[in-house]
Short mmCIF file of C-alpha atoms in Angstrom, two decimals:
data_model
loop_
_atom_site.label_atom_id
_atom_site.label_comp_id
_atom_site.label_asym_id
_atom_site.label_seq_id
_atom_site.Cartn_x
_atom_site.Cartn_y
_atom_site.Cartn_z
CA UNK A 1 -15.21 50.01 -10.57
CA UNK A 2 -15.82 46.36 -9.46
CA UNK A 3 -13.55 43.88 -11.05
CA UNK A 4 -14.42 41.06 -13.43
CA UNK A 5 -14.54 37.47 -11.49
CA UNK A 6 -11.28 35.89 -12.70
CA UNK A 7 -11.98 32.55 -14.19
CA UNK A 8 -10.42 29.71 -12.25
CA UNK A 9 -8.10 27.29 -13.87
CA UNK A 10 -10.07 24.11 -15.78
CA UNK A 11 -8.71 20.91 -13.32
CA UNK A 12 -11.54 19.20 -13.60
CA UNK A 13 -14.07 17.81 -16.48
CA UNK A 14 -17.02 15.35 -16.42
CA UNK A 15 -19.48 14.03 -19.13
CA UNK A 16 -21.77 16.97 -18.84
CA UNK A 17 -19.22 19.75 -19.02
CA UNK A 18 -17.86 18.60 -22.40
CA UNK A 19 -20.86 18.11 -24.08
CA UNK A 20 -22.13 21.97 -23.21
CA UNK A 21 -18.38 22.50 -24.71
CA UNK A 22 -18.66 20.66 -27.58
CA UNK A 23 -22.34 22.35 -28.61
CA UNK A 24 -24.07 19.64 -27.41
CA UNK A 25 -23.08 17.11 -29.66
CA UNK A 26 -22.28 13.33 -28.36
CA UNK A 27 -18.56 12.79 -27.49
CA UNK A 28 -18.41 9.40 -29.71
CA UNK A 29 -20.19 10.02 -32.28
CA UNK A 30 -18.80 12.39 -34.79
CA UNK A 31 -15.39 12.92 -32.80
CA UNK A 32 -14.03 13.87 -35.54
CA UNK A 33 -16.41 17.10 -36.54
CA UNK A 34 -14.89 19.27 -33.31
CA UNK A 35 -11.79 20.06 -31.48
CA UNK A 36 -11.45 19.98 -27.96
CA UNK A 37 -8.39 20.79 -26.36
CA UNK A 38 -7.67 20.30 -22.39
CA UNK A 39 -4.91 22.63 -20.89
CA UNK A 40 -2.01 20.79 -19.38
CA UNK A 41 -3.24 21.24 -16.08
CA UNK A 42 -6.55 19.03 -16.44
CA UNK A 43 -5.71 16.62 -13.39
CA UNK A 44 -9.71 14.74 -13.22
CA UNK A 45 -11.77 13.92 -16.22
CA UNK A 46 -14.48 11.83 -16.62
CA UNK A 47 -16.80 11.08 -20.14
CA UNK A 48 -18.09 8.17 -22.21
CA UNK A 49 -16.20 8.62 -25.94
CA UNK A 50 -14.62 6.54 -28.19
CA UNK A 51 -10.88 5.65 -27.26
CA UNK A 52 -9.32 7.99 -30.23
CA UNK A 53 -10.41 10.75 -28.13
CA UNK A 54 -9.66 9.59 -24.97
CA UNK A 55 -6.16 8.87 -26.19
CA UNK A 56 -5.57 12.47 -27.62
CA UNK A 57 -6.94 13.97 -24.45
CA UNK A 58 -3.98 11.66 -22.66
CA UNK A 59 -1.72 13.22 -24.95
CA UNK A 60 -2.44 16.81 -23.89
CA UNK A 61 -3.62 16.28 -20.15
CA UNK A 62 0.01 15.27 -18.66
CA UNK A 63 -0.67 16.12 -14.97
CA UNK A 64 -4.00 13.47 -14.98
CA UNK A 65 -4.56 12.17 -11.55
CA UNK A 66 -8.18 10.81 -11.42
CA UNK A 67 -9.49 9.37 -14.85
CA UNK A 68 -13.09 7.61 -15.40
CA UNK A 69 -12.66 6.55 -18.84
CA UNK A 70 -15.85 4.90 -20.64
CA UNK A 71 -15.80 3.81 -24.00
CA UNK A 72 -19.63 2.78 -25.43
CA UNK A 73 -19.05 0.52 -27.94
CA UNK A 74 -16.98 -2.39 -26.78
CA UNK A 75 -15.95 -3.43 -29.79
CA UNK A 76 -14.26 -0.39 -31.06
CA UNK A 77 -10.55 -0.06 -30.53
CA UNK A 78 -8.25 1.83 -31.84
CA UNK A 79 -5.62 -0.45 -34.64
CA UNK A 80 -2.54 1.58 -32.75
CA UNK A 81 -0.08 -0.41 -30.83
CA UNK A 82 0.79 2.68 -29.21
CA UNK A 83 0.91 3.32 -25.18
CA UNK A 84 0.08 6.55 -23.60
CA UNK A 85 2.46 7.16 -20.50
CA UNK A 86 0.11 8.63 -17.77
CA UNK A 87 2.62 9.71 -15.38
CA UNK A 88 0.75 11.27 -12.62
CA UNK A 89 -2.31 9.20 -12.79
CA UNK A 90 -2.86 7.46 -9.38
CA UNK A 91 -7.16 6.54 -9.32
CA UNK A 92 -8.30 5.05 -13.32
CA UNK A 93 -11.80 3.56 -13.42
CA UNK A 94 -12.55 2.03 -17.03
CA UNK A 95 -15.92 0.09 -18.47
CA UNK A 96 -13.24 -2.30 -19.90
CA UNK A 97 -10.50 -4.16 -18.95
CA UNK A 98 -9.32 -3.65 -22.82
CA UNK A 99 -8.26 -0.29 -21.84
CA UNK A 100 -5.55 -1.11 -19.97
CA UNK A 101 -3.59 -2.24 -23.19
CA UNK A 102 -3.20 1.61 -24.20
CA UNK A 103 -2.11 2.78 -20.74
CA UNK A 104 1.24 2.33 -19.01
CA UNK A 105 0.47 4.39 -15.24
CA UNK A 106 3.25 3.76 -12.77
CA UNK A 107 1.97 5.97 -10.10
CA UNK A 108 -1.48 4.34 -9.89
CA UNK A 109 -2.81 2.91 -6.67
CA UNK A 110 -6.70 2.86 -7.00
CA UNK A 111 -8.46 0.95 -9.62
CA UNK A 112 -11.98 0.00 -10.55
CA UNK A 113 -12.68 -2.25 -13.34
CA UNK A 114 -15.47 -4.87 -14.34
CA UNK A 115 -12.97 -8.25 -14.06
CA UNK A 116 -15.54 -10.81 -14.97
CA UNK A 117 -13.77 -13.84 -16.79
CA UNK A 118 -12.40 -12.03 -19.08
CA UNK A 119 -10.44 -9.14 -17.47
CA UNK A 120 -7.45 -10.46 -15.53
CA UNK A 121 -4.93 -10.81 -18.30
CA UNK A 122 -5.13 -7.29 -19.44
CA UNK A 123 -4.63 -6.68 -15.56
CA UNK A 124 -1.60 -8.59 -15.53
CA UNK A 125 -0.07 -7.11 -18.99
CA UNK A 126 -1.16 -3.49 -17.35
CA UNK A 127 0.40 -4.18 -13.84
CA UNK A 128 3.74 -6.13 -15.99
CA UNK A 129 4.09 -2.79 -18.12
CA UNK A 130 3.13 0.02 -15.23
CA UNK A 131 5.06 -1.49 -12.11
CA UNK A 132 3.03 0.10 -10.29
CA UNK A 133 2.02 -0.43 -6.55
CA UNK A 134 -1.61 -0.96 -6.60
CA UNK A 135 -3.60 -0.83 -3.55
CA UNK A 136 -7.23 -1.07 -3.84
CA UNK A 137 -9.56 -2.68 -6.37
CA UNK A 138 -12.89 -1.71 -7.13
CA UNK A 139 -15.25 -4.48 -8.97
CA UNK A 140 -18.32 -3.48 -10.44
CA UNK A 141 -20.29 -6.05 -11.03
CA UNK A 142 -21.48 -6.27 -14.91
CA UNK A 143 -24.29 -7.65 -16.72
CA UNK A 144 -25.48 -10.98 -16.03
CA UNK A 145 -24.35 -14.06 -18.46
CA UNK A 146 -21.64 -11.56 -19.68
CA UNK A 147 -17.77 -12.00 -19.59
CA UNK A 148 -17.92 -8.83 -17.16
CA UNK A 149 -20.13 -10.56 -14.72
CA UNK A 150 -18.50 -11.09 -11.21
CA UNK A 151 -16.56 -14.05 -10.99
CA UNK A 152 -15.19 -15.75 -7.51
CA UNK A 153 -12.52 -17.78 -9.11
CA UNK A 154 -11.07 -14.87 -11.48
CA UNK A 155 -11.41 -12.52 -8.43
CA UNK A 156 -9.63 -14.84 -6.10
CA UNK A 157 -6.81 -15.54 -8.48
CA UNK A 158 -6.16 -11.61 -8.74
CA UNK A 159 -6.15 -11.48 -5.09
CA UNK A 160 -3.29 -14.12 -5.06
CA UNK A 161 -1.60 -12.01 -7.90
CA UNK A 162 -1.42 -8.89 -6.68
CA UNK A 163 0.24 -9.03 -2.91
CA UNK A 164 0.59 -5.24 -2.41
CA UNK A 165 -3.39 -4.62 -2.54
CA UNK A 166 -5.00 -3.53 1.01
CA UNK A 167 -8.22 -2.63 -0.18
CA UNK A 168 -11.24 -4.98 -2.35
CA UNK A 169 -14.06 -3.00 -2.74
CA UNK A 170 -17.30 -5.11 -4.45
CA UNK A 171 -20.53 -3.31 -6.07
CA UNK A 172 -23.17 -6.88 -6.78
CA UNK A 173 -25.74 -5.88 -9.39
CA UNK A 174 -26.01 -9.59 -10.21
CA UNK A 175 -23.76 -12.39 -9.21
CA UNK A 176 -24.51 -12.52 -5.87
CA UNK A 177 -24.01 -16.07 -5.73
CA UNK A 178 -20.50 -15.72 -7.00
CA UNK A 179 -19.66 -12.70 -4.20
CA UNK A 180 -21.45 -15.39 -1.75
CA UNK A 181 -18.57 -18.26 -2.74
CA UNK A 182 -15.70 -15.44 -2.43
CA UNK A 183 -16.92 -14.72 0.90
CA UNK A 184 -16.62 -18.34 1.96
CA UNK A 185 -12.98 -18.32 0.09
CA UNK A 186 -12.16 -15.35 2.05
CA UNK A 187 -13.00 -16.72 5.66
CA UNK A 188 -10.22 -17.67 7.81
CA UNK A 189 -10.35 -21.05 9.24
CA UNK A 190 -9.94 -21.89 12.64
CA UNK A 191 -6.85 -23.82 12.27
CA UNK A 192 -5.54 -20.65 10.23
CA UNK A 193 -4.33 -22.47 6.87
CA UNK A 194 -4.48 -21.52 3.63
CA UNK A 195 -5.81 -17.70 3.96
CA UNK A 196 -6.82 -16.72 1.02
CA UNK A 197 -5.44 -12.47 0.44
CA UNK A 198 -4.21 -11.94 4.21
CA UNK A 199 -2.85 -8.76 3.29
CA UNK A 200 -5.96 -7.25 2.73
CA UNK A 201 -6.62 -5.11 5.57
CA UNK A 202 -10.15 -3.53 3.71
CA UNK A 203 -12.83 -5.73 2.41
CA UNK A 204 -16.29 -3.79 1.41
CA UNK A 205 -19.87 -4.87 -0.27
CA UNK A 206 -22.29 -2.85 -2.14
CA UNK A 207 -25.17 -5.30 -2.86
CA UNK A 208 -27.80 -3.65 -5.22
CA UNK A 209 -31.37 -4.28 -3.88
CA UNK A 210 -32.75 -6.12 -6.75
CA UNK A 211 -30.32 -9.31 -6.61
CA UNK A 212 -31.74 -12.50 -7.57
CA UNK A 213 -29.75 -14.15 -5.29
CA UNK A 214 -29.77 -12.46 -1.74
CA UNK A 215 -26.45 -11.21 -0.49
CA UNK A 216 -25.57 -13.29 2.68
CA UNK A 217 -25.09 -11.51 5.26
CA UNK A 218 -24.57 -14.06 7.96
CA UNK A 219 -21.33 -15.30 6.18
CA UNK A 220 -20.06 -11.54 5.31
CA UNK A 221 -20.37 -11.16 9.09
CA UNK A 222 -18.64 -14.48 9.62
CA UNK A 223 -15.64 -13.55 7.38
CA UNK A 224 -14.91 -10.24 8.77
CA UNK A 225 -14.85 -11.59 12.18
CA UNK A 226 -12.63 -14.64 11.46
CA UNK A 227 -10.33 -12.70 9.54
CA UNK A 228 -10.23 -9.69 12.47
CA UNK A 229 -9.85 -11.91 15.12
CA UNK A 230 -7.00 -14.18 12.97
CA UNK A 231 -3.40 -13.19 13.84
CA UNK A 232 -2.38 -13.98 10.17
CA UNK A 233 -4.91 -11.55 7.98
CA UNK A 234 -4.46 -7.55 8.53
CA UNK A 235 -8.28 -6.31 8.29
CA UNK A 236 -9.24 -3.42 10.06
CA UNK A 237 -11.66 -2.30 8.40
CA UNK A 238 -15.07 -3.37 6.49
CA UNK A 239 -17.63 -0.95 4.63
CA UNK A 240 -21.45 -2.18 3.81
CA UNK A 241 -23.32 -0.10 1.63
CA UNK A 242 -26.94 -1.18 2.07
CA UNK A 243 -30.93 -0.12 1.51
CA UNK A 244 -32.16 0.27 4.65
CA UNK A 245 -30.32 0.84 7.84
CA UNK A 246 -30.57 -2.74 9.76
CA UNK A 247 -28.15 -3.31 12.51
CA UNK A 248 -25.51 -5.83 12.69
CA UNK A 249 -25.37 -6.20 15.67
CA UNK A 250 -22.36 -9.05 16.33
CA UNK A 251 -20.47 -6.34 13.56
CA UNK A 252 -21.45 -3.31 16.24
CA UNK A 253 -19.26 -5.52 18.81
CA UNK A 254 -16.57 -6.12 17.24
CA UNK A 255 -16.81 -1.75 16.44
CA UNK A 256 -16.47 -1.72 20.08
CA UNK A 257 -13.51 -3.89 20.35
CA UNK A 258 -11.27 -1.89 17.34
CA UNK A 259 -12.92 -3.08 14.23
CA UNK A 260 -13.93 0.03 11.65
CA UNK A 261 -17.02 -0.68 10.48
CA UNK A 262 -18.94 1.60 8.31
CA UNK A 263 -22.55 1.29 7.59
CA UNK A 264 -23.78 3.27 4.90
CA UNK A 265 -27.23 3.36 3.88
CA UNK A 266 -29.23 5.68 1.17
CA UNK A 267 -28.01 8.99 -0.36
CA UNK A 268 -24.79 8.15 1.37
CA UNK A 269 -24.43 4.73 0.26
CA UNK A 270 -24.96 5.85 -3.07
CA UNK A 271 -22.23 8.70 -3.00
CA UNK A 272 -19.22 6.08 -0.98
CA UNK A 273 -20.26 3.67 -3.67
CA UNK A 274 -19.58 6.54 -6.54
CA UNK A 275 -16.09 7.38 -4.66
CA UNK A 276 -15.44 3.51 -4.94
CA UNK A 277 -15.08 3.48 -8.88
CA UNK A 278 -13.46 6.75 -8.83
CA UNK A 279 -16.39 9.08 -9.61
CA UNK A 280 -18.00 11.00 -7.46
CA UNK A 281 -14.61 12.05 -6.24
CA UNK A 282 -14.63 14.46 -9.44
CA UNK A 283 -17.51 16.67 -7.03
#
């Protein structure tokens, strides 16, 4: 008689999954009108509901390593003081910086959030509380003339902040001419004063095609090779997401000399982008 498949062990959950489990109905609208209940060995999740739910899915996923938490509507929060302990959590991506002020995660390394003006105190109440050792920031850029649009000065002064991060990781949907005036901020100097973030030993660009401001190349190619060839900053390595697949060339010889450079371009692009805010990792 040929045995029943055995049904592997639920470690992961996306948007898609828990809306075939919940009937079809939207996570944040009625949350209220189902149960779900995640086993304690959910370790990756990743929906848009309100933060009530998210919060009792912290309370019964312990072993959470990867979390993509969006909330839709901004301007719902829960009235609870309360902080979930997320123990094993090491990768969060959230759509606001807001939820930060319900999470205490002092095994987290990776994080993606839109900063914008308005982000970097709940960063530094999140990073007071976790103690954590983050190591690479992901900043989506958010929607023009909003507080989560990309901002050079806010991004900069996080960079100063937070001394043990290796990796920056931009996505530009907008505010290209703020990403241009961080790159100048980021290029070392000849004289080698005043580098801004020389433990960074990452820096990486996802421009979006439809930016009203072009992404400058010439001066992204600039700072990576001031700061590869400076004895004082620790890059190694630089990733370009891009539409098409033009060379950079003066980027190819520095390749040849040591420097990682990754060119991605298309389906690809798309996919390293996803892995940047902590998403298409849950594949």
């Amino acid at each position: 008689m040929d045995q029943m498949p055995r049904k592997l062990p639920l470690t992961v959950l996306r948007f898609s999954q828990y809306r075939a489990l919940a009937g079809g109905r939207r996570l944040y609208n009625q949350p209220s009108s189902f149960a779900f209940h995640p086993p304690s060995h959910l370790t990756r999740y990743e929906f848009e509901a309100t933060l009530t739910m998210h919060r009792s899915i912290w309370e019964m996923a312990p072993n959470l390593v990867e979390a993509h938490i969006l909330i839709k509507d901004d301007d719902f929060w829960s009235t609870s003081e309360e902080i979930s302990l997320l123990a094993s959590l090491c990768r969060l991506y959230v759509s606001h910086g807001k939820i930060l002020d319900y999470v205490r995660a002092p095994a987290l390394v990776e994080l993606g959030f839109p900063l914008g003006t308005t982000g970097r105190p709940y960063l530094e109440s999140f990073l007071a509380r976790s103690s954590c050792t983050l190591q690479r920031l992901c900043i989506p850029d958010g929607i023009e003339f909003s507080p989560h649009e990309f901002n050079a000065h806010e991004t900069l002064a996080v960079l100063n902040m937070v001394s043990t991060l290796i990796e920056l990781r931009i996505i530009i949907s907008n505010s290209s001419r703020q990403v241009n005036v961080l790159i100048a901020e980021l290029t070392a100097s000849d004289a080698g004063t005043n580098i801004v973030a020389p433990h960074l030993s990452c820096i990486s660009f996802a421009p979006r095609p439809w930016l009203p401001v072009p992404f400058d190349y010439e001066a992204y190619v600039q700072m990576t090779k001031s700061r590869w060839e400076s004895q004082q900053c620790a890059l190694i390595r630089t990733e370009l997401c891009m539409t098409d697949s033009t060379p950079i060339r003066s980027l190819d010889l520095l390749r040849e000399n040591g420097l990682q450079f990754m060119l991605w371009t298309g389906l690809e692009a798309t996919k390293i982008t996803g892995h940047w805010i902590c998403s298409c990792t849950l594949d």
